[in-house]
Short mmCIF file of C-alpha atoms in Angstrom, two decimals:
data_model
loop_
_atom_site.label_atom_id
_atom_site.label_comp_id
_atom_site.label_asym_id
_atom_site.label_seq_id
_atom_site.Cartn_x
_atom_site.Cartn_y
_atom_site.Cartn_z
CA UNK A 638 39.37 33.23 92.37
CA UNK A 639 38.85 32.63 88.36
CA UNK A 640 36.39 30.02 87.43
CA UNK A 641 38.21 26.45 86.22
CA UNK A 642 38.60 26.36 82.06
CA UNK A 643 36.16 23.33 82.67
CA UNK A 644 33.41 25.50 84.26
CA UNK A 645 34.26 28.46 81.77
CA UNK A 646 34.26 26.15 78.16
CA UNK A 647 30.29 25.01 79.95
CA UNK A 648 29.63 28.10 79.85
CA UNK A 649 29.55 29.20 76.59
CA UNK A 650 26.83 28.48 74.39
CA UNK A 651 27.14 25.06 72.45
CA UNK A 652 28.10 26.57 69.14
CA UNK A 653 31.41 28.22 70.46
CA UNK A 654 32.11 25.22 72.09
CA UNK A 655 32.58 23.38 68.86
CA UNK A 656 35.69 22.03 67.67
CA UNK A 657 37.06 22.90 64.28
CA UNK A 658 39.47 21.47 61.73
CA UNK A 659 41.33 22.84 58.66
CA UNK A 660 40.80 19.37 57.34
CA UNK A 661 38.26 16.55 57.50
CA UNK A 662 40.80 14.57 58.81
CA UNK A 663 40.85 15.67 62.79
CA UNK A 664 42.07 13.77 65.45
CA UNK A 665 39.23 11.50 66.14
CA UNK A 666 39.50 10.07 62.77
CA UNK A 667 40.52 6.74 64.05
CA UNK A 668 36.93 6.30 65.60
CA UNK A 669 35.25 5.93 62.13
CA UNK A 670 36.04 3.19 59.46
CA UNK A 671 35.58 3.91 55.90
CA UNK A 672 32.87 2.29 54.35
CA UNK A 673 32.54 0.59 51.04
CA UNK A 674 31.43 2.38 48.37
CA UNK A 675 29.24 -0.87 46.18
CA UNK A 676 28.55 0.85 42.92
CA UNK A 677 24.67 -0.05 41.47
CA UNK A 678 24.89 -2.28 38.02
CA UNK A 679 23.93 0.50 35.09
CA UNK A 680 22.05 -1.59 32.36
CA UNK A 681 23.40 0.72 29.65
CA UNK A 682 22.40 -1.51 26.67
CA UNK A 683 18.46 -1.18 27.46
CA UNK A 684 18.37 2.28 27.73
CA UNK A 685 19.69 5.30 26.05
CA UNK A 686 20.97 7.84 28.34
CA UNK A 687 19.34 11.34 27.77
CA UNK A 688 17.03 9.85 25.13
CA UNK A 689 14.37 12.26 25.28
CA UNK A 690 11.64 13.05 22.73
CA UNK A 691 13.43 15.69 21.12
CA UNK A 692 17.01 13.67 21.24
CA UNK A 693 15.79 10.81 19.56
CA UNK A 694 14.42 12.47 16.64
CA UNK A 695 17.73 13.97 16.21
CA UNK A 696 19.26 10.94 16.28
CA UNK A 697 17.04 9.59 13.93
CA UNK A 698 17.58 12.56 11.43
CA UNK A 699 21.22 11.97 11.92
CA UNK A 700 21.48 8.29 10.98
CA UNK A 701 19.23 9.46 7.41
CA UNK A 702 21.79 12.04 6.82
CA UNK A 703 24.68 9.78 7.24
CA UNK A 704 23.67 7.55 4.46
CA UNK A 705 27.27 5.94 3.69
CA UNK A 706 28.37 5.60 7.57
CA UNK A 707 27.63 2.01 9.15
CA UNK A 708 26.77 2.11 12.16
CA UNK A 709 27.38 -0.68 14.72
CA UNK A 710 25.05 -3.41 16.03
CA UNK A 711 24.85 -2.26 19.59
CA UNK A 712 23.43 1.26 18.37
CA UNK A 713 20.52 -0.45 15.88
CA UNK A 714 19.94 -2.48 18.98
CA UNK A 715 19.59 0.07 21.74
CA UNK A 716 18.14 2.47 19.01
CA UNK A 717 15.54 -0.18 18.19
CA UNK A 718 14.46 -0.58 22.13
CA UNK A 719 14.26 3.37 21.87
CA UNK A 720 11.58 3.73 19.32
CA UNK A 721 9.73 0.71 20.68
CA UNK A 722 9.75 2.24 24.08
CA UNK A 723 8.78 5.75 22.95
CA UNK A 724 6.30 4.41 19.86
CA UNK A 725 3.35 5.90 21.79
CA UNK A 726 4.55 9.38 22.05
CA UNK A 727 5.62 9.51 18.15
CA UNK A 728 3.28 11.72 15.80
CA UNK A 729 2.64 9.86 11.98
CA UNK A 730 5.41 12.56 10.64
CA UNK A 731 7.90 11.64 13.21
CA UNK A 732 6.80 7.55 12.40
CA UNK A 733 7.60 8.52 8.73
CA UNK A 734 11.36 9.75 9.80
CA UNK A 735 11.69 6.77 12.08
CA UNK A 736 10.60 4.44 8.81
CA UNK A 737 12.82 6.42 6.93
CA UNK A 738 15.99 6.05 9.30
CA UNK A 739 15.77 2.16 9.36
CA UNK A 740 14.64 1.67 5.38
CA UNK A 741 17.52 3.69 4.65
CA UNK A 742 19.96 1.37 6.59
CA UNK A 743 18.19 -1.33 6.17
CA UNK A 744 20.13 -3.14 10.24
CA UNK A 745 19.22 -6.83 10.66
CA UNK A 746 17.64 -7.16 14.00
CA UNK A 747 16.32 -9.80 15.79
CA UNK A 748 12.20 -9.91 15.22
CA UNK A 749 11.58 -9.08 18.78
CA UNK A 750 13.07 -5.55 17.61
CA UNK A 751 11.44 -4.99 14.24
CA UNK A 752 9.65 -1.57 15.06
CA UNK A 753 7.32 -1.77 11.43
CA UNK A 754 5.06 -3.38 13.18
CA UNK A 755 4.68 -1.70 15.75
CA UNK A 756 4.96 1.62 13.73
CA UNK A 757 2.02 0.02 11.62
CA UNK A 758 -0.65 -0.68 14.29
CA UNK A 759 0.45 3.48 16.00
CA UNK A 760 -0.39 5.12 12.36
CA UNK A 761 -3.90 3.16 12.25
CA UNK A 762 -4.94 3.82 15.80
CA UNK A 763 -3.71 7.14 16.00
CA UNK A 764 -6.45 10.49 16.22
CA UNK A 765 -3.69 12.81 15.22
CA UNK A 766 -3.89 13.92 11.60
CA UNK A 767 -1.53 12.23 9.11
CA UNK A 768 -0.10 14.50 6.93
CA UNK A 769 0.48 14.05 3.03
CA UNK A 770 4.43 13.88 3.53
CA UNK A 771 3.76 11.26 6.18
CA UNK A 772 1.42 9.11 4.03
CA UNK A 773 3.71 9.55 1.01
CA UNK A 774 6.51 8.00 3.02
CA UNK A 775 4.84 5.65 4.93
CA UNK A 776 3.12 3.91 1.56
CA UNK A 777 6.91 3.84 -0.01
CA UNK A 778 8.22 1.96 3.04
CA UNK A 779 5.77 -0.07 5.22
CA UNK A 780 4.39 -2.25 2.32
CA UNK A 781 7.36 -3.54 1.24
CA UNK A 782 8.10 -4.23 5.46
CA UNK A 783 4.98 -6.13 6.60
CA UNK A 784 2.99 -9.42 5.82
CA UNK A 785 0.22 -8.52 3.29
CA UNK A 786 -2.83 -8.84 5.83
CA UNK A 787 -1.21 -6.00 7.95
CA UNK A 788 -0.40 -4.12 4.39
CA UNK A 789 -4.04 -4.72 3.80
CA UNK A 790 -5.30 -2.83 6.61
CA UNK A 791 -2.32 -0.35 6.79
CA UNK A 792 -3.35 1.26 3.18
CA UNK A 793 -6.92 1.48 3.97
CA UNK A 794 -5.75 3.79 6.99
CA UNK A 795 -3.84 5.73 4.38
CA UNK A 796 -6.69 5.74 1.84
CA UNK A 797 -8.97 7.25 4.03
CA UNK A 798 -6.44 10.15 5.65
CA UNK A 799 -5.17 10.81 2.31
CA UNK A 800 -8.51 12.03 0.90
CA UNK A 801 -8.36 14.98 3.71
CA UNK A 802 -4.81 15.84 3.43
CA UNK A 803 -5.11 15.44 -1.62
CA UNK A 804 -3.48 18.87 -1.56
CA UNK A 805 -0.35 17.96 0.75
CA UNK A 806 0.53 15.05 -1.65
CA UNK A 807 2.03 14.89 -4.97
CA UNK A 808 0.77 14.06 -8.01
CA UNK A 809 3.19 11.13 -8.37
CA UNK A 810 3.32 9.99 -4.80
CA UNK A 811 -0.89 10.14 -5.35
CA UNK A 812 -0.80 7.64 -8.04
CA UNK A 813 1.63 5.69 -6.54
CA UNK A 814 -0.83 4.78 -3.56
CA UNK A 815 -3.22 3.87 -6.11
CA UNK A 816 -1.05 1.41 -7.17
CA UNK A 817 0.00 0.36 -4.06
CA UNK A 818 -4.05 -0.63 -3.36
CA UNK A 819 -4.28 -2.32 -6.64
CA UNK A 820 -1.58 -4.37 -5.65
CA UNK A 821 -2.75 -5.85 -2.55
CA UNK A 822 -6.39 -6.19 -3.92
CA UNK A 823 -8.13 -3.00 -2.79
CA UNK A 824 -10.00 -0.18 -4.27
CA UNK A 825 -11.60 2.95 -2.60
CA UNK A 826 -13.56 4.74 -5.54
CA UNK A 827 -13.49 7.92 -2.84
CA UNK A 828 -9.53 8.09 -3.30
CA UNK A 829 -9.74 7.89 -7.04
CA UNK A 830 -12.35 10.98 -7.87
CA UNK A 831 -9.86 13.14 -5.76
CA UNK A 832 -6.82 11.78 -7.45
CA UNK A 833 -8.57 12.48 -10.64
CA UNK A 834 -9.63 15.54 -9.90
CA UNK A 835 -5.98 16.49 -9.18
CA UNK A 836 -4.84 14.95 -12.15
CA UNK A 837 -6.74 16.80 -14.12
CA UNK A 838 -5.41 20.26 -12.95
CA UNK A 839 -1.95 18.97 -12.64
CA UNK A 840 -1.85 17.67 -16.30
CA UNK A 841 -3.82 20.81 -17.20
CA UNK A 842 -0.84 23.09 -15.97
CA UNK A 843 1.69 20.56 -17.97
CA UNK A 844 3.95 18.49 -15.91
CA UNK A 845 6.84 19.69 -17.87
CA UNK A 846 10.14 17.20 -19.13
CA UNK A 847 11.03 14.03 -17.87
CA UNK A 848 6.99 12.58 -17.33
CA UNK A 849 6.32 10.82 -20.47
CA UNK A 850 5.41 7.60 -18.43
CA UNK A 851 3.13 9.27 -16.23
CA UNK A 852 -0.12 9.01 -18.59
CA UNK A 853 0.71 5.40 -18.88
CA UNK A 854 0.91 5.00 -14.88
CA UNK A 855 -1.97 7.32 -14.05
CA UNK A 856 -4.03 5.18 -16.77
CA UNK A 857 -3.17 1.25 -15.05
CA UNK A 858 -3.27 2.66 -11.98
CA UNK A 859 -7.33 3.80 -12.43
CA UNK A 860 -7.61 0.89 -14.71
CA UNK A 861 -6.43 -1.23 -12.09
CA UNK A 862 -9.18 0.26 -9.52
CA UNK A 863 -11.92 0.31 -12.27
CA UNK A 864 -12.62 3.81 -12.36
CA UNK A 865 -13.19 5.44 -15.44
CA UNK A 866 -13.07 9.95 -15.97
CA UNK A 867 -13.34 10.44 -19.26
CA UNK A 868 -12.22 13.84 -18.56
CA UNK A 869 -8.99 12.54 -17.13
CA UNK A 870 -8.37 9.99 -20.20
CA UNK A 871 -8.79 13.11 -21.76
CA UNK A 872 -5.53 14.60 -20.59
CA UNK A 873 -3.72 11.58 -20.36
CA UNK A 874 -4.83 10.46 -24.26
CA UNK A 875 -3.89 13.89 -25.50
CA UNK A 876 -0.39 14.30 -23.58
CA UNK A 877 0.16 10.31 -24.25
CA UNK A 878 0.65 12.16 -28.12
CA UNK A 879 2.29 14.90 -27.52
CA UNK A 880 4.86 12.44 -26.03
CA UNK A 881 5.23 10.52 -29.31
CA UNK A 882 5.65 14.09 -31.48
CA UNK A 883 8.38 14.78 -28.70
CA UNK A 884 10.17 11.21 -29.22
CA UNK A 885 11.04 10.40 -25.90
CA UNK A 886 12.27 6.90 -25.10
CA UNK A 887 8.66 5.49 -22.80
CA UNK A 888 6.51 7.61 -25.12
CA UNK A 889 5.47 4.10 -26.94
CA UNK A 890 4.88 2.36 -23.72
CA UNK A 891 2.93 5.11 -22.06
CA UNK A 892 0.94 5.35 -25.64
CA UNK A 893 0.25 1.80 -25.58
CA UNK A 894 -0.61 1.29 -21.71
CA UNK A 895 -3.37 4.38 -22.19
CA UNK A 896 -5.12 2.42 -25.07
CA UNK A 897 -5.08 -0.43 -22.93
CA UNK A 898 -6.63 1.14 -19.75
CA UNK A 899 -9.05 2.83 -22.22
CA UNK A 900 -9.83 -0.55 -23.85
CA UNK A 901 -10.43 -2.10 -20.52
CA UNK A 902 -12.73 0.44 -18.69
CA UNK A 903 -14.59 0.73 -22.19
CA UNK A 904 -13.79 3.87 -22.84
CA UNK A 905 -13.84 5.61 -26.57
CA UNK A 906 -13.63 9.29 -26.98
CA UNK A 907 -12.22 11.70 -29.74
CA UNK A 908 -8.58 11.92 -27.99
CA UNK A 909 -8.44 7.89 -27.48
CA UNK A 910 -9.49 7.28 -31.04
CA UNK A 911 -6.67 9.95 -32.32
CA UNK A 912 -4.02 8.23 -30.15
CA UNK A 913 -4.50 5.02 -31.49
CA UNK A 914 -4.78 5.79 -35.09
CA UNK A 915 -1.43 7.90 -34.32
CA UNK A 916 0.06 4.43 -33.20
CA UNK A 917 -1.10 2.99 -36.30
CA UNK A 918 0.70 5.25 -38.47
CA UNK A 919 3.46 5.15 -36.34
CA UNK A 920 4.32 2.11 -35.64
CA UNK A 921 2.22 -0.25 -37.88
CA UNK A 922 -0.08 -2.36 -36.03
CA UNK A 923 -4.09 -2.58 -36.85
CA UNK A 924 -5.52 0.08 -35.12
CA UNK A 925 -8.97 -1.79 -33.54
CA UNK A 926 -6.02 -3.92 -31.45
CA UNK A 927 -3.75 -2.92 -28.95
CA UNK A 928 -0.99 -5.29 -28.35
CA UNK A 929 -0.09 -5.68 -24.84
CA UNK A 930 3.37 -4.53 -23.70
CA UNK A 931 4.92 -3.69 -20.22
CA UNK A 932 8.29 -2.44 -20.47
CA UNK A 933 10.62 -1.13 -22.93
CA UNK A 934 12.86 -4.67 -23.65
CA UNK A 935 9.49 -5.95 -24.91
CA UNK A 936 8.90 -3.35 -27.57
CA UNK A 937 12.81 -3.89 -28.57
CA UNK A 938 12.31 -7.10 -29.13
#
């Protein structure tokens, strides 16, 4: 007698005993209710999705090279949280590109998201090396973005990394730190013999067109720290007149603020003495004084 289909579908093994659909909807669907799918709250304007490392310097590069675009609120604000989040991992180069991004834009935030502060107080504690494009960009911007105490200790930072990195930096962008020390008060005679000492071979070599005013700058900057070369006031003395032989429009006012800085850090040499007897010819003024001018409308008038 053949076994009942009960007796034969027990025994086969479990798997063959399994029942099996084309679809998920079989007939003991009706057992199972559908649950609720509650979707979590995404707090999109804190973070930035996929904001890596990598992506945010991109970003950052992106919003410099887009100089004419405006960009919304919401993206300075999320892009501010961003960089304040991720200020730790951020080497002084990429600090100088995040500086640059936001000087260039120049978004009003709310003080809770100014990130020059915080950029500030990463480039002073930080044991990475700064390099010379970093400080050059970093003395342009953060200066003109913090209080003057936080200035204060912001340029000695740069001071003292600049002297290791004088060959990555400029001549210019050199003297312009200079002047950015005089300004708030401080002088680091360290910085000056290697700015002067790079003066002297970048004068040497002839700057070339369009630097007539450098001599002038190079000269209040140093006169500003009290430093005296007489090798550099050399250079700047004797390329102060080749500047009035070529005619060019600051030539006077570089002239006039060499004899000044030379005047002030007592300095009187062959090349100082033949640049002011050249402005005495020149321009008609007694040549043991040196009248004091600062810009170009003053020797108009």
């Amino acid at each position: 007698m053949p076994p009942l289909i009960g007796g034969w579908l027990r025994s086969l093994p479990a798997c063959s005993r399994q029942l099996r659909y084309a679809s998920t909807e079989g007939p003991f669907l009706y057992r199972y209710k559908a649950k609720r799918i509650t979707w979590k709250k995404r707090h999109y304007n804190e973070v930035l999705i996929m904001a890596d490392r990598r992506k945010l310097l991109e970003t950052l590069q992106d919003v410099i090279d887009s100089r004419r675009r405006e960009f919304p609120a919401a993206f300075w604000e999320i892009l501010s949280k961003r960089c304040l989040k991720s200020m730790h991992l951020l080497e002084p180069l990429e600090l100088s590109i995040l500086a640059r991004a936001f000087d260039v834009h120049k978004p009003q935030l709310a003080p809770f998201l100014n990130v020059y502060r915080p950029m500030a107080v990463q480039v002073i504690n930080s044991k990475s090396p700064v390099p010379g494009l970093a400080i050059s960009v970093l003395t342009d911007i953060l200066p003109r973005r913090l209080d003057k105490d936080q200035s204060r200790d912001l340029l000695r930072c740069l001071a003292r990394r600049a002297a290791d990195v004088m060959w990555e930096i400029p001549a210019e962008h050199a003297v312009k730190l200079l002047e950015e020390l005089s300004k708030f008060g401080l002088q680091d005679a360290s910085l000056c013999r290697r700015v002067a000492k790079k003066l002297q071979v970048y004068l040497s070599a002839g700057p070339g067109r369009g630097h007539d005013d450098l001599p002038g700058r190079v000269a209040s900057a140093f006169a500003a720290q009290d430093y005296r070369d007489l090798e550099l006031f050399r250079h700047l003395a004797t390329m102060a007149t080749d500047g009035l032989d070529s005619g060019a429009s600051w030539a006077e006012v570089s002239a006039r603020q060499v004899l000044q800085s030379a005047e002030k850090l007592e300095i009187d040499i062959d090349e100082v003495s033949a640049l002011r007897m050249r402005m005495a010819q020149e321009y008609f003024f007694d040549s043991q004084e040196v009248p004091e001018v600062t810009s170009q409308q003053q020797i108009q008038e």
